[in-house]
Structure formats: C-alpha cells, structure tokens
Amino acid sequence: MNATESLPIWDIASDITGALRDGNRLIIEAPTASGKSTQVPQMLLDRGLLGEGQVMVLQPRRLAARMLATFVARQRGARLGDEVGFQIRFEDVSSRATRIKYVTEGILLRRMVRDPALAGISAIIFDEFHERHVFGDVTLAQALCLQEQTRPDLKLIVMSATMHVGPIQEYMAPCPALKSEGRTFPVELEYLPRSPGRGESVWEIAVRNIDRLLREGLSGDILVFMPGAHEIHRTIRELQGCASTKGLIILPLHGELARADQDAALAGYEQQKIIVSTNVAETSLTIHGVRTVIDSGLARVANYDPRRGINTLLIDRISRAAADQRAGRAGRTAPGRCLRLWTQPEHSQRPRAETPEILRLDVSEIALTLKAAGLSDLDSFRWLSPPDPESLERSLQLLTDLGALSSATGDITPLGHRMLAFPVHPRYARMLIESGERNCVKAIALVASLTQGRGLLQRRQDKEVKQRRAELFDDRSDSDFFPLMRAWNFAAEHAFDLGQCRRYGIHAQAARQVAATFESFLKTAQREGLPVDGPATRDEDIRRCILVGFADHLGRRMDGGTLRCDIVHGRRGDIDRESAVRDHTLVVASDIQEIEGRDLKVIMSLLTAVEEEWIEELFPGEIQERTETEYDPRARSVLSERQRVFRGLVLERKAADPDTDAAAALLAREMAKGELRPKSWSPEIDQWFDRVAFLAEHCRDLGFSEITDDDKLQMFQQFCHGSTSYKQIKDKPLKPVIESWLSSPLRPLVEKYAPAQITLQGGKRAKVKYTRGQAPRISKRIQDIYELRESPRLAMNRVPVVVEILGPNMRPVQTTQDLKAFWSEAYPRIKQELQRKYPKHEWR
DNA sequence: GAGCACTGC
C-alpha cells in the first residue's frame, strides 16, 4: 500500500464505488484531511464510473480548486490541464481531454445557464458542501432536477463534514450516506468556568487567559480568533503589555492586510508566536504549527434584512460546528488544546451550524438565474432551505424595478436575458446595459469591477497616505467612483507596482483583480454588441447609469451639517465620512450597510450625486405630487403641505396650507405645557410593542418569570436590528430562546446599542432625532434646533421644537411620564436660549 | 459624534 492509499477515505473506497454502481446519488461524511477531495474523483475515473465523461468537483474557494488540481495532476503524473484541470473565474486550465475538473461553484452554475443538459459531464462532486454557499445550494438543486428529468445517468456526490448530513440526506432521498474518518490529532477542549463579567471586553478576557496559560508554561504557537480588525488590534496591544509574552512574536491576520503582512503571519519562526486572526484562519488560510487555539466565539456575520432592504454586518456568536472547525486548527500537526472563552452550558445553547447563506443574503442574482431557467414560481422551487418569502419578494421587486422581470407576468424580459450575460449582481448588469445607451461602457465596466471583491483602497491609513490620495485622486467629487477610478488607473499605469501602490494605500492584489474583472466585463460587453469604443464619455452619463442601478438607494441629506440622510422607503442612514461627495442634496449609495463597530450604524458608502430631473427622466411617472395631510384633534386642524415624492422620499416641498403654522403654534403651546402625548409612535416602536406584548403573553403561558422593562428594551434591539426576525422567534419554542437571550454575554452590548428612537412631532416639518448612545448634551441639542430652524428648506417660524431623547445619562423616554419629566427639565433651558436668540417671539 | 468578517460568477 502506498502513501496515498493509506488515506482514510480508501477504507470506504469499495463502498463508494458500489453505491455509485447501484444508484446515482451519494453523500460522503468526511472531515478535512481524509483525502476525499483528491481521491474520490480519481476513484470515479479509475473504476470506470465516468464512462467517457467528466467529473466536476465543486470547490468553495479558487485557491483550493487550483491547488487540488495541481496536486492530483502531479499524483497521476499528468500535465495540469490534460487529464486533470481546473477552472476558476479568470483562469481555465482544462481541455477536451480533461476528465477531472476542479471548479469554483459559480462556474458550474453559469455553465448550467448556457448548457442546461450539462453535456459531457458524468458526475458532479459538491465538496465542502456544509459551508452552504448560495451558488452551491442552487447548483445542487438544479442538478437534482436535471437528474430527475433528463439525465438519470448523472451522478451526484455531496461531500460534507460530519454532523451536517441529516437534512441533506433527506433532501436527496433516496440517497445512501457513507462515513470516513479524518486524520487529525485530538484537541483537548476547555471552557470558562463561569461567564465573564459584563464590563469585560473580549480582548481583556482573551489576554487574561493567554497570560495565564503562558505562565503555566504553554508551548507551541497560539492562534487567537477575534471577530474583526478592531478587536485584533486591541488584543495585540494588551498582549504586548504582558510580561509573559516577552520574546514572543505577536502578529495580526485578517483579509484587509496586504499580502506581505499575511505571509508574515503564516511564516515559521524560531520563537513561539501568537497569531490573532479573524475567520480567514478558520477555512481559507492554514497556519502550520499551531498547538493552541483561543476562541472568542464571535464573528462578524453578513446578513440581509429584507424588511429594510439593507445589508448588515453584526457581531454574532459562532455555531458549535464553527467552533469545532476553529478548534481543529490546533490539531493539524500534533495533539492540541483549545480554550473557548465561553461556558459549557452556554455552548450547548449555541446553534448547531451556521445559517446557510441563502437564508441570510440578498437572493436577487439567484432569482434572476432561476427565472432564466424557466421557473415561473420560485416558491415551488426545490430549495434545500427555502429563502425567507420576504427576501424573495424583495428581490423580485428589485428585478422588476430593474426591468429584468415583467411587472405584468413576473417572467424574465429580453432585458433580463441580456443582463444575465454579465456574471455580476443584476444591479451592475443593468448599469452595464444602460451604459451601452449612454456611451460609457468602459467607465461602467470599471465601476462594476471596482465593487467586486476586496476594496481597492485600504482602510485605516495614516494622514500622509490620505493626503497623497487627496492630491492625486481628489477628495471632492460628484461620485466616489471617480477618485476610485483615478486610483485604479494610477495603479494600472504603474503596472500594479507594490511600492507605488503602498504609497497611496492601494491594495495591489485587489487592483490586479479589478483589471481582470474589467477585461472580462468588456469582453462580454463586446460580445453582447455594446459600443465599447466611442466618443469621450460624460461624467454625467456615468452618474445616470449608477442611478438606474440603485434607484432604491436614493437618499436625501437631512441638513448641511451632519451626515444624516433620509433614504427612499422610509429608511435612514449616515453618509460614509470619507465620502468625496459633499454639498449635494440627492445621492445614491451603491452600498448601504448596517455595521457593528463600537456602535451600530447604517452607513451609506460609494455615493454618487444625482439630479432631481434625472429621476423624472429615468423613472417617468414615478414622482408623485402629493398633499400630505394629517388631522390632529389637539390642534383641531388639518396640517397639510404639497410634496413631490419619489418612493417615499420627499424631493421638494411646496407651499404649506395657511393653517399649518397656526396649528403648529397650538401644538407648541400644548407641548410646552407638558400635556402633549405622543400622537403616533414611529413604526419601530409600534412593532416593538407588538412583539413584546406577544412575548410577555407567552412568557406567562410557560410559567416563565416576568419580563422587566429593561429586558423589553433589549428585546426591542434584538428584534429591530438583530439577525433574528420576529417571524423566526415566533416559530421556535420560546423558553430556550428567551433564556439564552437573557444569559447572552452580548446583552450589555445590546443594551448599549438599543436605539429606542422616539420622535415627537408638532407638524410635519420640524424634527430632530437622536439615537440612544448618541444623544449629545443639551446645549448641542439646542444648537441642532437652531440649525433646523435656520435651514432654508424648513422655513419655520413658530413650529415647535421636536425632541427625541435618549442619552447615556438620561432616563429612557418610553412613557408619557418620562416625556413630561424630560420636558419639564429641558424646556426652560431651551426656552431661555430661544428667547435670547429670537427675542421678537414670545416663547411660552 | 466617529466605522467594516469571509467567499464566489
């Protein structure tokens, strides 16, 4: 027996071939290092299971596809690209003779669009399927349909880590499952004896424990998992302050780092080293020689909130499976140990596995692909995990907006088919088609390329770099894409030279990748008959194209002094403070994301300024002239004003009714007397009441203790901004949900961020809004009020001050009593200020 | 008042 045949997977080789002779579906449960990825494809080929055809091996990462193909080709003594080959986004090393082909998931999905019968393919292997990437999920579903309908000979093999196969086996039934062992070393698991104190940060807990282990004489390299770059840097700073780490090498590792810095973390050293890393080290990069893993148990997780249509990036607890994967990193070369910075009881409450991507992310691209495959009803598609109906609904709405689906029938339109030629999110595909009409194909192809993959400009650069950037690429512009395009052109002109790129904080690797994407988009554009070369492009046309792709990301700055922005469909956000777009009222954001850093914020970035006339021109008939009216029994009056509105965003206000001011004045007086009750809560608050009422009711049914007001506030946060939607909670047994939530170490964090936004309005035109944790001192609020008053768009005279209050030192304003208490404290001071500044008015 | 995980066509 040679070295290869001693791999654990060979123990079940005859079972594998037997199962595939009897049937055409198979699941192989096998951990990493069982040899499955390299050996199973060869078994199929060598034992005649492929006939004359090819086996496609799907990989979740490009690097893995390339490395595996190289390894297998060498093992078979073949030249890469002959019998064994691979294909990833910009590299196809395969030929007609290729029998074993390693590909990334998107490659096969694209191929199925062009060639639904998959001619010449005898088998598909879905490797690392437990990672549950969107493209993998959909490709498997499509392949199962194909097998049932026209290709009964097609063999489908799913390979997955242990513990994930149950639902998949049901889904593929009838389908046998085989199990193989891995070849890793045992890892000893340790937990914290008790939950850490509330005030202690993850990095403090981690460093305290690392220090302890080092004092106990821990040897071998240490890998620490943290949720992000910020936490990594804090950890490193603390570690450097410990006596026990003297002489040790301490290095960060995360995706944002330049290649050279990543290599430094992966390299071997004489001294003991500590690597503090994000999830890159969980699957994508392997660090050799790690004997101990310290796991914070946290990760930043991307989600898509279909209710708001906004992407989120929040810190979440990782699943049990992910924790095992992290722990396994300590047992690659020898027995190891793993310290989990949470307690064992808490561990058992964690979810079993990560939520599949299809349940978490925007599904527009998938929806368009399936529509193109002729599916009229996506609900009836054979999903392994059906996406949230709300999420599906929103993506269909977006596709309809973009013109890819017919608003009458829901079927794909000719425009939709043309969009599908571009392997990119439908928004950018739509922009590319539009660019053909507006003579800016090259520019838009570059814009689209710049948004793919990692950011071109590195974040967290020092002042000098920022200064150099500002001089060369401009820091004021009508679109954030313009400086970005200049930066890329600069990198390209210097042949992506590392030194030049570094001077400007340009990610050289990312810039090369942009070049490849750009070329490929241009090629596709040419093939699709778009005019690639034409007369000089106008910036204005580029901006129009961007508006076409992102009309539902249109925002209007609320005032000149802050970054706050109203977004269509009643949403709110803050403009990226590094945006080059200033002094414009209307903007579209190519990226809107709710991010958890030290705070929780909706950030709008990659802005492009647009003009109101363009909206009329590009979306004819969608701007409505509306009269907003509202009857307020206390004011005994109708408040009304005429507005121009685009999808809920007020573009321009026209004259108000003469009644308005009088009514507003009346409201002001009532408010001053402290008798005004909130007439209507914001929608969030309404929902909060709904949800809390629901929970409170069920709590009692379960004999569960009372929920305190404090708890309610936290729940509000959990439901409005967390990854758990009301619907999900509703379908689960409540007691464990509530229990785990109450004992969550994130609870203090959640509490800190509870936004509890409350707005009281005395008329439609005056509004000041603060969120919890952000409310400034009263003097600053008064200043805001002045700004509001002086804003030309809000030509206010006697409209009352509107205050929404919550601050670190203030009681939360939740009830009318709270409001009264606040008002009686704050109003005299506000009044005093107002009186001083506007003595002509009578302030009561 | 102050912010960013990882992939993939």
XYZ file of C-alpha atoms in Angstrom, chain A residues 313-556:
244
model
C -22.608 43.218 9.399
C -23.080 42.439 13.055
C -21.083 40.571 15.636
C -22.652 37.217 16.390
C -21.846 34.105 18.362
C -20.480 31.355 16.163
C -22.157 27.950 15.954
C -20.974 24.729 17.548
C -19.796 23.464 14.164
C -17.763 26.593 13.515
C -16.256 26.380 16.983
C -15.201 22.795 16.222
C -13.680 23.921 12.951
C -11.690 26.586 14.806
C -10.614 24.107 17.472
C -9.453 21.706 14.757
C -6.840 24.249 13.754
C -4.886 23.228 16.855
C -4.670 19.589 15.813
C -3.196 19.732 12.333
C 0.318 18.602 13.242
C 0.119 17.241 16.795
C -2.349 16.895 19.645
C -3.515 20.338 20.722
C -5.784 22.230 23.010
C -8.470 24.825 22.563
C -9.747 27.294 25.097
C -13.231 28.583 24.441
C -13.990 31.903 26.023
C -17.495 30.919 26.978
C -19.024 28.403 29.369
C -20.026 24.855 28.619
C -23.724 25.414 29.408
C -23.701 28.310 27.011
C -22.056 26.155 24.383
C -24.963 23.742 24.374
C -27.311 26.620 23.651
C -25.460 27.727 20.569
C -26.893 26.836 17.180
C -25.648 23.610 15.704
C -24.377 25.100 12.457
C -24.110 28.469 10.743
C -27.194 29.663 8.917
C -26.877 28.841 5.201
C -26.107 31.864 3.062
C -29.312 31.584 1.118
C -31.246 32.415 4.289
C -29.002 35.347 5.088
C -28.101 37.144 1.894
C -29.739 39.033 -0.943
C -31.006 36.481 -3.458
C -31.616 38.730 -6.484
C -28.920 37.205 -8.611
C -30.141 33.690 -7.890
C -33.740 34.700 -8.531
C -32.819 36.034 -11.965
C -30.855 32.901 -12.802
C -33.792 30.675 -11.877
C -36.233 32.827 -13.823
C -33.974 32.429 -16.833
C -34.115 28.677 -16.347
C -37.850 28.959 -16.904
C -39.115 28.786 -13.351
C -42.161 30.972 -13.088
C -42.864 30.244 -9.442
C -39.814 30.416 -7.231
C -41.752 29.329 -4.159
C -42.195 25.916 -5.708
C -38.507 25.557 -6.496
C -36.856 22.641 -4.811
C -34.859 24.638 -2.275
C -32.749 22.800 0.252
C -33.516 25.726 2.534
C -36.184 27.991 1.085
C -35.235 31.655 1.475
C -37.406 33.938 3.560
C -40.512 34.778 1.468
C -39.980 38.426 2.313
C -36.440 38.237 0.986
C -37.609 36.554 -2.208
C -40.364 39.098 -2.592
C -37.926 41.962 -2.279
C -35.522 40.517 -4.809
C -38.331 40.012 -7.329
C -39.341 43.616 -6.734
C -35.801 44.766 -7.393
C -35.578 42.709 -10.579
C -38.875 44.174 -11.745
C -37.615 47.667 -10.941
C -34.508 46.985 -12.972
C -36.662 45.817 -15.888
C -35.390 42.242 -15.759
C -38.814 40.846 -14.950
C -42.124 41.805 -16.454
C -44.293 43.629 -13.966
C -47.351 42.016 -15.537
C -46.335 38.350 -15.667
C -43.244 38.131 -13.470
C -41.418 36.362 -16.270
C -37.954 37.266 -17.404
C -37.821 40.006 -20.047
C -35.459 40.264 -23.025
C -33.588 42.865 -20.981
C -33.299 40.313 -18.160
C -31.765 37.822 -20.553
C -29.237 40.373 -21.735
C -28.363 41.200 -18.138
C -27.672 37.570 -17.416
C -24.802 37.628 -19.882
C -22.839 39.545 -17.254
C -21.638 37.452 -14.320
C -22.392 40.060 -11.700
C -25.193 41.265 -9.440
C -28.235 42.338 -11.508
C -27.803 45.960 -10.438
C -24.452 46.188 -12.181
C -25.634 44.097 -15.114
C -28.436 46.617 -15.582
C -25.980 49.507 -15.360
C -23.784 47.884 -17.987
C -26.701 47.551 -20.397
C -27.645 51.167 -19.696
C -24.072 52.265 -20.356
C -24.440 50.958 -23.905
C -27.164 53.537 -24.456
C -25.163 56.345 -22.911
C -21.733 55.845 -24.356
C -19.939 54.985 -21.158
C -19.442 51.216 -21.315
C -15.801 51.326 -20.308
C -16.445 53.578 -17.338
C -19.326 51.497 -16.033
C -17.397 48.278 -16.587
C -14.708 49.762 -14.376
C -17.252 50.932 -11.801
C -18.712 47.438 -11.660
C -15.261 45.854 -11.385
C -14.312 48.131 -8.524
C -17.198 46.857 -6.451
C -16.316 43.188 -6.877
C -14.213 41.560 -4.211
C -11.958 43.358 -1.829
C -11.833 47.142 -1.666
C -9.201 48.855 -3.773
C -8.210 51.361 -1.124
C -7.004 50.067 2.187
C -8.755 51.411 5.229
C -7.099 52.768 8.334
C -4.358 54.653 6.518
C -2.305 57.355 8.162
C -2.620 61.055 7.418
C 0.227 61.163 4.906
C -1.317 58.484 2.726
C -4.678 60.207 2.898
C -3.062 63.483 1.936
C -1.320 61.921 -1.054
C -4.562 60.305 -2.107
C -6.449 63.570 -1.857
C -3.898 65.333 -4.025
C -3.713 62.742 -6.740
C -7.216 61.304 -6.848
C -9.260 64.236 -5.435
C -11.227 64.095 -2.262
C -14.134 66.071 -3.627
C -16.161 64.707 -6.442
C -19.619 64.088 -7.849
C -19.123 60.404 -7.263
C -16.948 58.305 -5.008
C -16.278 56.170 -8.037
C -14.336 58.953 -9.764
C -11.429 59.124 -7.304
C -11.535 55.358 -7.112
C -11.246 55.086 -10.889
C -8.332 57.512 -10.847
C -6.636 55.461 -8.162
C -7.062 52.296 -10.188
C -5.770 53.969 -13.352
C -2.773 55.132 -11.385
C -2.093 51.585 -10.199
C -2.548 50.207 -13.714
C -0.191 52.810 -15.206
C 2.433 51.732 -12.703
C 1.897 48.078 -13.581
C 0.481 47.470 -10.068
C 3.903 48.139 -8.608
C 3.840 47.303 -4.919
C 5.871 50.275 -3.753
C 3.824 52.815 -5.697
C 0.588 51.225 -4.574
C 1.641 51.248 -0.950
C 2.403 54.976 -1.043
C -1.267 55.565 -1.745
C -2.675 52.735 0.330
C -3.835 50.885 -2.768
C -4.325 47.160 -2.411
C -2.134 45.973 -5.315
C -3.603 42.494 -5.343
C -7.113 43.907 -5.408
C -6.134 46.273 -8.242
C -4.953 43.347 -10.385
C -8.172 41.565 -9.690
C -10.102 44.654 -10.771
C -8.105 44.632 -14.012
C -9.104 41.040 -14.700
C -12.770 41.690 -13.925
C -12.731 44.846 -16.032
C -11.307 42.959 -19.032
C -13.878 40.234 -18.694
C -16.793 42.688 -18.484
C -15.511 44.490 -21.564
C -15.241 41.235 -23.442
C -18.787 40.304 -22.534
C -19.978 43.797 -23.465
C -18.349 43.455 -26.868
C -19.921 40.052 -27.409
C -23.291 41.497 -26.454
C -22.878 44.225 -29.047
C -22.495 47.156 -26.655
C -20.459 50.033 -28.091
C -17.223 49.733 -26.150
C -15.279 52.390 -28.024
C -17.000 55.666 -28.626
C -16.579 59.383 -28.219
C -15.490 60.786 -24.883
C -17.731 59.869 -22.001
C -19.508 62.488 -19.913
C -19.339 62.075 -16.145
C -22.986 62.905 -16.018
C -23.884 59.813 -18.020
C -21.902 57.601 -15.690
C -23.861 59.039 -12.794
C -27.147 58.461 -14.611
C -26.264 54.799 -15.125
C -25.493 54.413 -11.444
C -28.870 55.912 -10.589
C -30.529 53.329 -12.843
C -28.922 50.500 -10.891
C -29.536 51.979 -7.464
C -32.756 53.971 -7.592
C -33.896 52.219 -4.421
C -30.784 53.514 -2.673
C -31.610 57.139 -3.286
C -31.109 59.354 -0.287
C -31.535 62.955 0.633
